[in-house]
mmCIF file of C-alpha atoms in Angstrom:
data_model
loop_
_atom_site.group_PDB
_atom_site.id
_atom_site.type_symbol
_atom_site.label_atom_id
_atom_site.label_comp_id
_atom_site.label_asym_id
_atom_site.label_seq_id
_atom_site.Cartn_x
_atom_site.Cartn_y
_atom_site.Cartn_z
ATOM 1 C CA MET A 1209 12.995 -42.067 32.631
ATOM 2 C CA GLU A 1210 10.101 -42.702 30.310
ATOM 3 C CA MET A 1211 8.163 -40.023 28.513
ATOM 4 C CA ILE A 1212 4.459 -40.574 28.084
ATOM 5 C CA VAL A 1213 2.951 -38.945 25.002
ATOM 6 C CA SER A 1214 -0.745 -38.265 25.186
ATOM 7 C CA LEU A 1215 -2.448 -38.648 21.817
ATOM 8 C CA ARG A 1216 -5.236 -36.302 22.881
ATOM 9 C CA ARG A 1217 -2.760 -33.528 23.669
ATOM 10 C CA CYS A 1218 -0.951 -34.101 20.369
ATOM 11 C CA TRP A 1219 -4.282 -34.019 18.486
ATOM 12 C CA ALA A 1220 -5.300 -30.814 20.290
ATOM 13 C CA PHE A 1221 -1.947 -29.222 19.436
ATOM 14 C CA ILE A 1222 -2.273 -30.196 15.765
ATOM 15 C CA GLN A 1223 -5.801 -28.764 15.669
ATOM 16 C CA PHE A 1224 -4.563 -25.534 17.227
ATOM 17 C CA VAL A 1225 -1.735 -25.186 14.700
ATOM 18 C CA VAL A 1226 -4.041 -25.888 11.735
ATOM 19 C CA LEU A 1227 -6.659 -23.427 12.998
ATOM 20 C CA PHE A 1228 -3.993 -20.793 13.649
ATOM 21 C CA LEU A 1229 -2.562 -21.173 10.130
ATOM 22 C CA MET A 1230 -6.022 -21.009 8.532
ATOM 23 C CA LEU A 1231 -6.966 -17.846 10.430
ATOM 24 C CA THR A 1232 -3.599 -16.292 9.581
ATOM 25 C CA MET A 1233 -4.115 -16.979 5.869
ATOM 26 C CA ILE A 1234 -7.639 -15.518 6.022
ATOM 27 C CA ALA A 1235 -6.343 -12.391 7.778
ATOM 28 C CA VAL A 1236 -3.548 -11.926 5.213
ATOM 29 C CA THR A 1237 -6.005 -12.339 2.326
ATOM 30 C CA LEU A 1238 -8.426 -9.824 3.835
ATOM 31 C CA TYR A 1239 -5.564 -7.401 4.440
ATOM 32 C CA GLY A 1240 -4.532 -7.719 0.785
ATOM 33 C CA TRP A 1241 -8.090 -7.024 -0.401
ATOM 34 C CA VAL A 1242 -8.394 -3.963 1.840
ATOM 35 C CA THR A 1243 -5.055 -2.500 0.724
ATOM 36 C CA GLU A 1244 -5.979 -3.061 -2.927
ATOM 37 C CA TRP A 1245 -9.361 -1.397 -2.364
ATOM 38 C CA ILE A 1246 -7.854 1.617 -0.555
ATOM 39 C CA ASN A 1247 -4.965 2.094 -3.011
ATOM 40 C CA PRO A 1248 -5.325 5.404 -4.892
ATOM 41 C CA VAL A 1249 -5.699 5.534 -8.648
ATOM 42 C CA ASN A 1250 -2.455 5.969 -10.555
ATOM 43 C CA PRO A 1251 -2.323 9.697 -11.474
ATOM 44 C CA TYR A 1252 0.169 9.003 -14.282
ATOM 45 C CA ALA A 1253 -2.003 6.473 -16.107
ATOM 46 C CA LEU A 1254 -3.271 7.319 -19.565
ATOM 47 C CA PRO A 1255 -6.888 8.499 -19.562
ATOM 48 C CA HIS A 1256 -9.578 6.227 -21.007
ATOM 49 C CA GLY A 1257 -12.105 7.070 -23.709
ATOM 50 C CA GLN A 1258 -12.271 10.692 -24.856
ATOM 51 C CA ALA A 1259 -10.700 12.101 -21.695
ATOM 52 C CA LEU A 1260 -7.703 14.377 -22.111
ATOM 53 C CA LYS A 1261 -4.765 14.877 -19.832
ATOM 54 C CA VAL A 1262 -4.477 18.646 -19.439
ATOM 55 C CA PHE A 1263 -1.513 18.929 -17.079
ATOM 56 C CA GLN A 1264 1.883 19.527 -18.622
ATOM 57 C CA ALA A 1265 5.002 19.617 -16.496
ATOM 58 C CA ASP A 1266 7.310 22.596 -16.805
ATOM 59 C CA GLN A 1267 10.368 22.090 -18.921
ATOM 60 C CA PRO A 1268 13.618 22.138 -16.956
ATOM 61 C CA GLY A 1269 15.376 25.458 -17.413
ATOM 62 C CA ALA A 1270 12.220 27.193 -18.680
ATOM 63 C CA ASP A 1271 11.750 28.994 -15.363
ATOM 64 C CA SER A 1272 14.394 31.707 -14.954
ATOM 65 C CA ARG A 1273 13.613 32.274 -11.264
ATOM 66 C CA THR A 1274 16.152 31.250 -8.689
ATOM 67 C CA LEU A 1275 15.552 28.756 -5.947
ATOM 68 C CA LEU A 1276 15.131 31.563 -3.400
ATOM 69 C CA GLU A 1277 12.524 33.333 -5.571
ATOM 70 C CA ARG A 1278 10.596 30.107 -6.074
ATOM 71 C CA LEU A 1279 10.673 29.443 -2.323
ATOM 72 C CA GLN A 1280 9.389 32.967 -1.601
ATOM 73 C CA TRP A 1281 6.628 32.459 -4.181
ATOM 74 C CA PHE A 1282 5.716 29.156 -2.537
ATOM 75 C CA TYR A 1283 5.339 30.738 0.909
ATOM 76 C CA TRP A 1284 3.561 33.801 -0.486
ATOM 77 C CA MET A 1285 0.984 31.868 -2.544
ATOM 78 C CA GLY A 1286 0.700 28.909 -0.186
ATOM 79 C CA GLU A 1287 0.936 26.319 -2.946
#
């Protein structure tokens, strides 16, 4: 049994694959740009210019309250 290969069908398939790969690469690039644009600013970065970082984390062990007291405070204040 002989198989007949149509050059037009092969050419159409190659065009489809190339077009599919090009559109996929464009979509991935656009997705990368959008995620980079939406990404939030790093809150731990050092400030630029004359800006000052005013937040200071509590030292471990400085708070004498227990876990239960802190949890009650959290629910009471809503923070």
